[in-house]
Amino acid sequence: MQMPLKTPAVLLRFLTLLCLAAAGVPQTGLAADRERVEAFLEVTGFDVALDSIALSASSAPDMLGLDAGAFGSQWTELSGDVFDTAEMRGLALEILENTLDDEALDHAAAFYASDLGQRLVRAENASHKVEDDAVKQLAGNRIISDMVKDGSTRVAMYQRMGTAIDAAGAGVKALQQIQFRFLMAAAAAGVIKLELDADGLRALMKAQEGELRLSLQASSLAASAYTYQEFSDAEVEAYVMALEEAPMQRVYELLNAVQYEITANRFEELAHRMAELTPGQDI
């Protein structure tokens, strides 16, 4: 079948389940041992963020122009197998054990272990687990609208927060790279037929980049407003300032890169495995 490139709206539903933006990271210092990294994942809530990647599987057929229901009940089984949370955590541990330096780990762990840090982690974990992203976006947009009417400084804080977790501004390109790898893998597996070659697909994505960037910024604001609605202005400001510190920047650069690489890896595997499914049959 012909595979039209999906619009930013589809990608937005996908991105908000991932939460973080991607970027490269310079490695500094000595790598941390696995036990410390496991504790780090738990105290920061990154383990739950990794698990939430599995929720993004629901957007996979939509990005390919397919209907998951057409594949029968085994779609759930297939996506659950590919996005196995234990496997994804194992991949993250393997990467972080060799790349996360002790100074950055200790700095981030100390902040997130604080009273404010743990409250933030609980709020972020709860937000990650909301499966219906439309509900979160709608509620967040209403909060943002009220803030704008009231002249609140929170909107500017959330904008700074978005900049802090993607200091290199690479989130959009990373998201498009995930989509590119997924589409190319699906085409190679015979799941879809692309009219564009790799260069043509990249050119089309480049043309959509500006629109996607603006949409993602709006989506990020709504998600932040929803997630941190129970926190005071002073608490949000303290969080933003912590995120802007150099060691935290290194941590987020690495965690973002890890999260996106695992997502791309799993989507490529999903594309290959989808060739096993037959539309109209409950295989």
PDB file of C-alpha atoms in Angstrom:
ATOM      1  CA  MET A   1       0.000   0.000   0.000  1.00  0.00           C
ATOM      2  CA  GLN A   2       1.128   3.605  -0.452  1.00  0.00           C
ATOM      3  CA  MET A   3       2.474   5.080   2.783  1.00  0.00           C
ATOM      4  CA  PRO A   4       1.811   8.797   3.225  1.00  0.00           C
ATOM      5  CA  LEU A   5       4.095  10.539   5.716  1.00  0.00           C
ATOM      6  CA  LYS A   6       2.027  11.248   8.793  1.00  0.00           C
ATOM      7  CA  THR A   7       1.391  14.771   9.982  1.00  0.00           C
ATOM      8  CA  PRO A   8       2.906  16.362  13.105  1.00  0.00           C
ATOM      9  CA  ALA A   9      -0.307  15.592  15.045  1.00  0.00           C
ATOM     10  CA  VAL A  10       0.535  11.892  14.976  1.00  0.00           C
ATOM     11  CA  LEU A  11       4.125  12.576  15.976  1.00  0.00           C
ATOM     12  CA  LEU A  12       2.963  14.765  18.845  1.00  0.00           C
ATOM     13  CA  ARG A  13       1.020  11.909  20.418  1.00  0.00           C
ATOM     14  CA  PHE A  14       4.147   9.837  20.040  1.00  0.00           C
ATOM     15  CA  LEU A  15       6.528  12.428  21.476  1.00  0.00           C
ATOM     16  CA  THR A  16       4.547  13.302  24.565  1.00  0.00           C
ATOM     17  CA  LEU A  17       4.829   9.689  25.681  1.00  0.00           C
ATOM     18  CA  LEU A  18       8.593  10.011  25.512  1.00  0.00           C
ATOM     19  CA  CYS A  19       8.769  13.306  27.398  1.00  0.00           C
ATOM     20  CA  LEU A  20      12.473  14.064  26.966  1.00  0.00           C
ATOM     21  CA  ALA A  21      14.332  15.548  24.008  1.00  0.00           C
ATOM     22  CA  ALA A  22      17.348  13.886  22.451  1.00  0.00           C
ATOM     23  CA  ALA A  23      20.888  15.125  22.228  1.00  0.00           C
ATOM     24  CA  GLY A  24      24.443  13.860  22.088  1.00  0.00           C
ATOM     25  CA  VAL A  25      26.571  13.885  25.238  1.00  0.00           C
ATOM     26  CA  PRO A  26      30.258  14.297  25.973  1.00  0.00           C
ATOM     27  CA  GLN A  27      31.598  11.593  28.271  1.00  0.00           C
ATOM     28  CA  THR A  28      33.543  12.889  31.264  1.00  0.00           C
ATOM     29  CA  GLY A  29      35.005  11.296  34.340  1.00  0.00           C
ATOM     30  CA  LEU A  30      34.745   7.650  35.241  1.00  0.00           C
ATOM     31  CA  ALA A  31      31.696   5.535  34.440  1.00  0.00           C
ATOM     32  CA  ALA A  32      29.439   4.465  37.293  1.00  0.00           C
ATOM     33  CA  ASP A  33      28.905   0.859  38.356  1.00  0.00           C
ATOM     34  CA  ARG A  34      25.651  -0.935  37.592  1.00  0.00           C
ATOM     35  CA  GLU A  35      24.326  -0.979  41.155  1.00  0.00           C
ATOM     36  CA  ARG A  36      24.680   2.784  41.448  1.00  0.00           C
ATOM     37  CA  VAL A  37      23.100   3.293  38.045  1.00  0.00           C
ATOM     38  CA  GLU A  38      20.097   1.130  39.022  1.00  0.00           C
ATOM     39  CA  ALA A  39      19.628   3.223  42.162  1.00  0.00           C
ATOM     40  CA  PHE A  40      20.013   6.363  40.063  1.00  0.00           C
ATOM     41  CA  LEU A  41      17.269   5.263  37.643  1.00  0.00           C
ATOM     42  CA  GLU A  42      14.884   4.686  40.526  1.00  0.00           C
ATOM     43  CA  VAL A  43      15.546   7.894  42.461  1.00  0.00           C
ATOM     44  CA  THR A  44      15.258  10.040  39.315  1.00  0.00           C
ATOM     45  CA  GLY A  45      12.208   8.217  37.950  1.00  0.00           C
ATOM     46  CA  PHE A  46      13.976   7.481  34.679  1.00  0.00           C
ATOM     47  CA  ASP A  47      13.041   3.815  35.086  1.00  0.00           C
ATOM     48  CA  VAL A  48       9.365   4.769  34.761  1.00  0.00           C
ATOM     49  CA  ALA A  49      10.169   7.054  31.823  1.00  0.00           C
ATOM     50  CA  LEU A  50      11.784   4.068  30.099  1.00  0.00           C
ATOM     51  CA  ASP A  51       8.752   1.895  30.814  1.00  0.00           C
ATOM     52  CA  SER A  52       6.496   4.549  29.268  1.00  0.00           C
ATOM     53  CA  ILE A  53       8.209   4.000  25.920  1.00  0.00           C
ATOM     54  CA  ALA A  54       5.959   0.951  25.656  1.00  0.00           C
ATOM     55  CA  LEU A  55       2.930   3.255  25.525  1.00  0.00           C
ATOM     56  CA  SER A  56       4.293   4.804  22.336  1.00  0.00           C
ATOM     57  CA  ALA A  57       3.748   1.472  20.553  1.00  0.00           C
ATOM     58  CA  SER A  58       0.099   2.404  20.159  1.00  0.00           C
ATOM     59  CA  SER A  59       1.089   5.137  17.699  1.00  0.00           C
ATOM     60  CA  ALA A  60       3.118   2.794  15.485  1.00  0.00           C
ATOM     61  CA  PRO A  61       0.342   1.608  13.118  1.00  0.00           C
ATOM     62  CA  ASP A  62      -0.945   5.184  12.790  1.00  0.00           C
ATOM     63  CA  MET A  63       2.482   6.383  11.661  1.00  0.00           C
ATOM     64  CA  LEU A  64       2.417   3.683   8.991  1.00  0.00           C
ATOM     65  CA  GLY A  65      -1.114   4.510   7.865  1.00  0.00           C
ATOM     66  CA  LEU A  66      -2.381   1.175   9.245  1.00  0.00           C
ATOM     67  CA  ASP A  67      -5.057   0.132  11.718  1.00  0.00           C
ATOM     68  CA  ALA A  68      -3.811  -1.963  14.633  1.00  0.00           C
ATOM     69  CA  GLY A  69      -7.272  -3.536  14.923  1.00  0.00           C
ATOM     70  CA  ALA A  70      -6.845  -5.030  11.470  1.00  0.00           C
ATOM     71  CA  PHE A  71      -4.134  -7.315  12.799  1.00  0.00           C
ATOM     72  CA  GLY A  72      -6.284  -8.930  15.470  1.00  0.00           C
ATOM     73  CA  SER A  73      -5.592  -9.418  19.157  1.00  0.00           C
ATOM     74  CA  GLN A  74      -2.002 -10.484  18.596  1.00  0.00           C
ATOM     75  CA  TRP A  75      -1.007  -6.882  17.970  1.00  0.00           C
ATOM     76  CA  THR A  76      -1.105  -6.391  21.748  1.00  0.00           C
ATOM     77  CA  GLU A  77       1.006  -9.480  22.287  1.00  0.00           C
ATOM     78  CA  LEU A  78       3.527  -8.463  19.623  1.00  0.00           C
ATOM     79  CA  SER A  79       3.964  -4.897  20.841  1.00  0.00           C
ATOM     80  CA  GLY A  80       4.227  -6.098  24.438  1.00  0.00           C
ATOM     81  CA  ASP A  81       6.966  -8.518  23.464  1.00  0.00           C
ATOM     82  CA  VAL A  82       8.962  -5.949  21.488  1.00  0.00           C
ATOM     83  CA  PHE A  83       8.571  -3.197  24.098  1.00  0.00           C
ATOM     84  CA  ASP A  84       9.398  -5.469  27.032  1.00  0.00           C
ATOM     85  CA  THR A  85      10.150  -3.146  29.942  1.00  0.00           C
ATOM     86  CA  ALA A  86      12.796  -5.406  31.480  1.00  0.00           C
ATOM     87  CA  GLU A  87      14.682  -5.534  28.195  1.00  0.00           C
ATOM     88  CA  MET A  88      14.520  -1.770  27.739  1.00  0.00           C
ATOM     89  CA  ARG A  89      15.801  -1.168  31.268  1.00  0.00           C
ATOM     90  CA  GLY A  90      18.600  -3.638  30.620  1.00  0.00           C
ATOM     91  CA  LEU A  91      19.627  -1.759  27.486  1.00  0.00           C
ATOM     92  CA  ALA A  92      19.613   1.529  29.385  1.00  0.00           C
ATOM     93  CA  LEU A  93      21.705   0.118  32.211  1.00  0.00           C
ATOM     94  CA  GLU A  94      24.252  -1.259  29.768  1.00  0.00           C
ATOM     95  CA  ILE A  95      24.676   2.117  28.076  1.00  0.00           C
ATOM     96  CA  LEU A  96      24.633   4.240  31.230  1.00  0.00           C
ATOM     97  CA  GLU A  97      27.026   1.982  33.086  1.00  0.00           C
ATOM     98  CA  ASN A  98      29.666   2.850  30.489  1.00  0.00           C
ATOM     99  CA  THR A  99      28.857   6.515  29.902  1.00  0.00           C
ATOM    100  CA  LEU A 100      27.375   8.192  33.008  1.00  0.00           C
ATOM    101  CA  ASP A 101      30.135   9.897  34.979  1.00  0.00           C
ATOM    102  CA  ASP A 102      30.169   9.847  38.780  1.00  0.00           C
ATOM    103  CA  GLU A 103      30.061  13.616  39.236  1.00  0.00           C
ATOM    104  CA  ALA A 104      26.921  14.078  37.135  1.00  0.00           C
ATOM    105  CA  LEU A 105      25.279  11.005  38.656  1.00  0.00           C
ATOM    106  CA  ASP A 106      25.874  12.186  42.216  1.00  0.00           C
ATOM    107  CA  HIS A 107      24.698  15.715  41.436  1.00  0.00           C
ATOM    108  CA  ALA A 108      21.410  14.614  39.848  1.00  0.00           C
ATOM    109  CA  ALA A 109      20.769  11.883  42.427  1.00  0.00           C
ATOM    110  CA  ALA A 110      21.238  14.360  45.281  1.00  0.00           C
ATOM    111  CA  PHE A 111      18.681  16.767  43.838  1.00  0.00           C
ATOM    112  CA  TYR A 112      16.071  14.112  43.062  1.00  0.00           C
ATOM    113  CA  ALA A 113      16.560  12.481  46.477  1.00  0.00           C
ATOM    114  CA  SER A 114      15.568  15.752  48.181  1.00  0.00           C
ATOM    115  CA  ASP A 115      12.019  16.360  49.371  1.00  0.00           C
ATOM    116  CA  LEU A 116      11.218  18.546  46.345  1.00  0.00           C
ATOM    117  CA  GLY A 117      12.992  16.139  44.023  1.00  0.00           C
ATOM    118  CA  GLN A 118      10.981  13.146  45.199  1.00  0.00           C
ATOM    119  CA  ARG A 119       7.710  15.054  44.898  1.00  0.00           C
ATOM    120  CA  LEU A 120       8.679  16.015  41.354  1.00  0.00           C
ATOM    121  CA  VAL A 121       9.524  12.395  40.531  1.00  0.00           C
ATOM    122  CA  ARG A 122       6.147  11.210  41.830  1.00  0.00           C
ATOM    123  CA  ALA A 123       4.360  13.821  39.715  1.00  0.00           C
ATOM    124  CA  GLU A 124       6.414  12.958  36.631  1.00  0.00           C
ATOM    125  CA  ASN A 125       5.912   9.222  37.118  1.00  0.00           C
ATOM    126  CA  ALA A 126       2.155   9.736  37.394  1.00  0.00           C
ATOM    127  CA  SER A 127       2.182  11.825  34.227  1.00  0.00           C
ATOM    128  CA  HIS A 128       4.187   9.182  32.349  1.00  0.00           C
ATOM    129  CA  LYS A 129       1.569   6.575  33.231  1.00  0.00           C
ATOM    130  CA  VAL A 130      -1.372   8.501  31.752  1.00  0.00           C
ATOM    131  CA  GLU A 131      -2.162   6.428  28.672  1.00  0.00           C
ATOM    132  CA  ASP A 132      -4.670   8.839  27.131  1.00  0.00           C
ATOM    133  CA  ASP A 133      -2.408  11.703  26.151  1.00  0.00           C
ATOM    134  CA  ALA A 134      -5.329  13.679  24.717  1.00  0.00           C
ATOM    135  CA  VAL A 135      -6.703  14.086  28.242  1.00  0.00           C
ATOM    136  CA  LYS A 136      -3.359  15.376  29.511  1.00  0.00           C
ATOM    137  CA  GLN A 137      -2.960  17.767  26.585  1.00  0.00           C
ATOM    138  CA  LEU A 138      -6.494  19.138  26.950  1.00  0.00           C
ATOM    139  CA  ALA A 139      -6.097  19.723  30.683  1.00  0.00           C
ATOM    140  CA  GLY A 140      -2.644  21.237  30.204  1.00  0.00           C
ATOM    141  CA  ASN A 141      -3.830  23.610  27.499  1.00  0.00           C
ATOM    142  CA  ARG A 142      -6.627  24.845  29.763  1.00  0.00           C
ATOM    143  CA  ILE A 143      -4.110  25.521  32.521  1.00  0.00           C
ATOM    144  CA  ILE A 144      -1.824  27.388  30.109  1.00  0.00           C
ATOM    145  CA  SER A 145      -4.777  29.444  28.853  1.00  0.00           C
ATOM    146  CA  ASP A 146      -5.659  30.482  32.421  1.00  0.00           C
ATOM    147  CA  MET A 147      -2.021  31.349  33.131  1.00  0.00           C
ATOM    148  CA  VAL A 148      -1.834  33.585  30.074  1.00  0.00           C
ATOM    149  CA  LYS A 149      -5.044  35.362  31.103  1.00  0.00           C
ATOM    150  CA  ASP A 150      -3.672  35.906  34.611  1.00  0.00           C
ATOM    151  CA  GLY A 151      -0.288  37.092  33.376  1.00  0.00           C
ATOM    152  CA  SER A 152       1.454  34.257  35.223  1.00  0.00           C
ATOM    153  CA  THR A 153       5.212  33.843  34.988  1.00  0.00           C
ATOM    154  CA  ARG A 154       4.810  30.061  34.942  1.00  0.00           C
ATOM    155  CA  VAL A 155       4.580  29.924  31.140  1.00  0.00           C
ATOM    156  CA  ALA A 156       8.037  31.476  30.866  1.00  0.00           C
ATOM    157  CA  MET A 157       9.310  29.001  33.483  1.00  0.00           C
ATOM    158  CA  TYR A 158       8.002  26.065  31.466  1.00  0.00           C
ATOM    159  CA  GLN A 159       9.651  27.476  28.359  1.00  0.00           C
ATOM    160  CA  ARG A 160      12.959  27.633  30.241  1.00  0.00           C
ATOM    161  CA  MET A 161      12.372  24.083  31.431  1.00  0.00           C
ATOM    162  CA  GLY A 162      11.914  22.889  27.869  1.00  0.00           C
ATOM    163  CA  THR A 163      15.119  24.620  26.838  1.00  0.00           C
ATOM    164  CA  ALA A 164      17.013  23.145  29.791  1.00  0.00           C
ATOM    165  CA  ILE A 165      16.120  19.548  29.001  1.00  0.00           C
ATOM    166  CA  ASP A 166      17.031  20.028  25.332  1.00  0.00           C
ATOM    167  CA  ALA A 167      19.900  22.486  25.545  1.00  0.00           C
ATOM    168  CA  ALA A 168      21.229  21.436  22.140  1.00  0.00           C
ATOM    169  CA  GLY A 169      17.822  21.899  20.501  1.00  0.00           C
ATOM    170  CA  ALA A 170      18.069  18.473  18.918  1.00  0.00           C
ATOM    171  CA  GLY A 171      14.733  17.013  20.009  1.00  0.00           C
ATOM    172  CA  VAL A 172      12.863  17.520  16.747  1.00  0.00           C
ATOM    173  CA  LYS A 173      15.625  16.044  14.618  1.00  0.00           C
ATOM    174  CA  ALA A 174      15.926  13.088  16.983  1.00  0.00           C
ATOM    175  CA  LEU A 175      12.197  12.441  16.769  1.00  0.00           C
ATOM    176  CA  GLN A 176      12.313  12.617  12.984  1.00  0.00           C
ATOM    177  CA  GLN A 177      15.242  10.203  12.968  1.00  0.00           C
ATOM    178  CA  ILE A 178      13.179   7.710  14.966  1.00  0.00           C
ATOM    179  CA  GLN A 179      10.355   8.037  12.455  1.00  0.00           C
ATOM    180  CA  PHE A 180      12.788   7.717   9.549  1.00  0.00           C
ATOM    181  CA  ARG A 181      14.337   4.532  10.940  1.00  0.00           C
ATOM    182  CA  PHE A 182      10.895   3.090  11.637  1.00  0.00           C
ATOM    183  CA  LEU A 183       9.539   3.828   8.168  1.00  0.00           C
ATOM    184  CA  MET A 184      12.626   2.516   6.413  1.00  0.00           C
ATOM    185  CA  ALA A 185      12.593  -0.669   8.494  1.00  0.00           C
ATOM    186  CA  ALA A 186       8.882  -1.170   7.796  1.00  0.00           C
ATOM    187  CA  ALA A 187       9.474  -0.709   4.065  1.00  0.00           C
ATOM    188  CA  ALA A 188      12.414  -3.129   4.113  1.00  0.00           C
ATOM    189  CA  ALA A 189      10.238  -5.699   5.894  1.00  0.00           C
ATOM    190  CA  GLY A 190       7.473  -5.335   3.306  1.00  0.00           C
ATOM    191  CA  VAL A 191       4.978  -3.966   5.828  1.00  0.00           C
ATOM    192  CA  ILE A 192       4.464  -0.772   3.788  1.00  0.00           C
ATOM    193  CA  LYS A 193       5.423   0.561   0.377  1.00  0.00           C
ATOM    194  CA  LEU A 194       7.142   3.924   0.261  1.00  0.00           C
ATOM    195  CA  GLU A 195       6.907   6.058  -2.865  1.00  0.00           C
ATOM    196  CA  LEU A 196       9.870   8.114  -1.668  1.00  0.00           C
ATOM    197  CA  ASP A 197      13.449   6.912  -1.389  1.00  0.00           C
ATOM    198  CA  ALA A 198      15.563   7.718   1.671  1.00  0.00           C
ATOM    199  CA  ASP A 199      16.658  11.116   0.324  1.00  0.00           C
ATOM    200  CA  GLY A 200      13.113  12.055  -0.624  1.00  0.00           C
ATOM    201  CA  LEU A 201      11.796  11.050   2.792  1.00  0.00           C
ATOM    202  CA  ARG A 202      14.435  13.147   4.537  1.00  0.00           C
ATOM    203  CA  ALA A 203      13.601  16.131   2.328  1.00  0.00           C
ATOM    204  CA  LEU A 204       9.914  15.846   3.181  1.00  0.00           C
ATOM    205  CA  MET A 205      10.718  15.653   6.882  1.00  0.00           C
ATOM    206  CA  LYS A 206      12.936  18.711   6.550  1.00  0.00           C
ATOM    207  CA  ALA A 207      10.056  20.623   4.994  1.00  0.00           C
ATOM    208  CA  GLN A 208       7.840  19.700   7.971  1.00  0.00           C
ATOM    209  CA  GLU A 209      10.468  20.516  10.581  1.00  0.00           C
ATOM    210  CA  GLY A 210       9.400  24.090  11.342  1.00  0.00           C
ATOM    211  CA  GLU A 211       5.742  23.184  11.793  1.00  0.00           C
ATOM    212  CA  LEU A 212       6.675  20.209  13.944  1.00  0.00           C
ATOM    213  CA  ARG A 213       8.979  22.291  16.146  1.00  0.00           C
ATOM    214  CA  LEU A 214       6.226  24.796  16.924  1.00  0.00           C
ATOM    215  CA  SER A 215       3.737  22.019  17.619  1.00  0.00           C
ATOM    216  CA  LEU A 216       6.146  20.264  19.950  1.00  0.00           C
ATOM    217  CA  GLN A 217       6.805  23.454  21.884  1.00  0.00           C
ATOM    218  CA  ALA A 218       3.078  23.898  22.465  1.00  0.00           C
ATOM    219  CA  SER A 219       2.707  20.236  23.405  1.00  0.00           C
ATOM    220  CA  SER A 220       5.613  20.480  25.844  1.00  0.00           C
ATOM    221  CA  LEU A 221       4.074  23.511  27.553  1.00  0.00           C
ATOM    222  CA  ALA A 222       0.769  21.702  27.994  1.00  0.00           C
ATOM    223  CA  ALA A 223       2.458  18.586  29.359  1.00  0.00           C
ATOM    224  CA  SER A 224       4.473  20.635  31.859  1.00  0.00           C
ATOM    225  CA  ALA A 225       1.411  22.572  32.984  1.00  0.00           C
ATOM    226  CA  TYR A 226      -0.438  19.315  33.608  1.00  0.00           C
ATOM    227  CA  THR A 227       2.441  17.572  35.348  1.00  0.00           C
ATOM    228  CA  TYR A 228       3.477  20.372  37.714  1.00  0.00           C
ATOM    229  CA  GLN A 229       0.097  21.938  38.451  1.00  0.00           C
ATOM    230  CA  GLU A 230       0.312  21.133  42.181  1.00  0.00           C
ATOM    231  CA  PHE A 231       3.665  22.881  42.630  1.00  0.00           C
ATOM    232  CA  SER A 232       4.186  26.505  43.639  1.00  0.00           C
ATOM    233  CA  ASP A 233       5.913  29.096  41.467  1.00  0.00           C
ATOM    234  CA  ALA A 234       8.926  28.992  43.793  1.00  0.00           C
ATOM    235  CA  GLU A 235       9.174  25.195  43.503  1.00  0.00           C
ATOM    236  CA  VAL A 236       8.960  25.251  39.712  1.00  0.00           C
ATOM    237  CA  GLU A 237      11.571  28.017  39.605  1.00  0.00           C
ATOM    238  CA  ALA A 238      13.867  25.952  41.857  1.00  0.00           C
ATOM    239  CA  TYR A 239      13.442  22.959  39.535  1.00  0.00           C
ATOM    240  CA  VAL A 240      14.222  24.983  36.433  1.00  0.00           C
ATOM    241  CA  MET A 241      17.343  26.408  38.061  1.00  0.00           C
ATOM    242  CA  ALA A 242      18.467  22.889  38.995  1.00  0.00           C
ATOM    243  CA  LEU A 243      17.920  21.690  35.426  1.00  0.00           C
ATOM    244  CA  GLU A 244      20.025  24.566  34.107  1.00  0.00           C
ATOM    245  CA  GLU A 245      23.101  23.598  36.146  1.00  0.00           C
ATOM    246  CA  ALA A 246      25.978  22.114  34.125  1.00  0.00           C
ATOM    247  CA  PRO A 247      26.081  18.620  35.740  1.00  0.00           C
ATOM    248  CA  MET A 248      22.314  18.233  35.300  1.00  0.00           C
ATOM    249  CA  GLN A 249      22.671  19.301  31.676  1.00  0.00           C
ATOM    250  CA  ARG A 250      25.140  16.466  31.107  1.00  0.00           C
ATOM    251  CA  VAL A 251      22.799  13.986  32.770  1.00  0.00           C
ATOM    252  CA  TYR A 252      19.819  15.048  30.659  1.00  0.00           C
ATOM    253  CA  GLU A 253      21.837  15.020  27.446  1.00  0.00           C
ATOM    254  CA  LEU A 254      22.794  11.428  28.130  1.00  0.00           C
ATOM    255  CA  LEU A 255      19.406  10.240  29.377  1.00  0.00           C
ATOM    256  CA  ASN A 256      17.706  11.825  26.385  1.00  0.00           C
ATOM    257  CA  ALA A 257      20.102  10.161  23.973  1.00  0.00           C
ATOM    258  CA  VAL A 258      19.618   6.797  25.699  1.00  0.00           C
ATOM    259  CA  GLN A 259      15.839   7.075  25.689  1.00  0.00           C
ATOM    260  CA  TYR A 260      15.651   7.973  22.022  1.00  0.00           C
ATOM    261  CA  GLU A 261      18.126   5.321  20.929  1.00  0.00           C
ATOM    262  CA  ILE A 262      16.171   2.630  22.784  1.00  0.00           C
ATOM    263  CA  THR A 263      12.936   3.919  21.258  1.00  0.00           C
ATOM    264  CA  ALA A 264      14.392   3.844  17.740  1.00  0.00           C
ATOM    265  CA  ASN A 265      15.822   0.372  18.349  1.00  0.00           C
ATOM    266  CA  ARG A 266      12.486  -0.986  19.535  1.00  0.00           C
ATOM    267  CA  PHE A 267      10.534   0.630  16.695  1.00  0.00           C
ATOM    268  CA  GLU A 268      12.883  -0.895  14.143  1.00  0.00           C
ATOM    269  CA  GLU A 269      12.382  -4.293  15.771  1.00  0.00           C
ATOM    270  CA  LEU A 270       8.619  -3.719  15.778  1.00  0.00           C
ATOM    271  CA  ALA A 271       8.692  -2.918  12.056  1.00  0.00           C
ATOM    272  CA  HIS A 272      10.450  -6.198  11.273  1.00  0.00           C
ATOM    273  CA  ARG A 273       8.131  -8.183  13.531  1.00  0.00           C
ATOM    274  CA  MET A 274       5.004  -6.612  11.994  1.00  0.00           C
ATOM    275  CA  ALA A 275       5.818  -8.583   8.837  1.00  0.00           C
ATOM    276  CA  GLU A 276       4.653 -11.641  10.807  1.00  0.00           C
ATOM    277  CA  LEU A 277       1.117 -10.227  11.084  1.00  0.00           C
ATOM    278  CA  THR A 278      -1.587 -10.647   8.457  1.00  0.00           C
ATOM    279  CA  PRO A 279      -4.363  -8.014   8.258  1.00  0.00           C
ATOM    280  CA  GLY A 280      -7.761  -9.502   8.839  1.00  0.00           C
ATOM    281  CA  GLN A 281      -6.466 -12.525  10.707  1.00  0.00           C
ATOM    282  CA  ASP A 282      -6.006 -13.116  14.409  1.00  0.00           C
ATOM    283  CA  ILE A 283      -2.676 -14.854  13.970  1.00  0.00           C
TER     284      ILE A 283
END
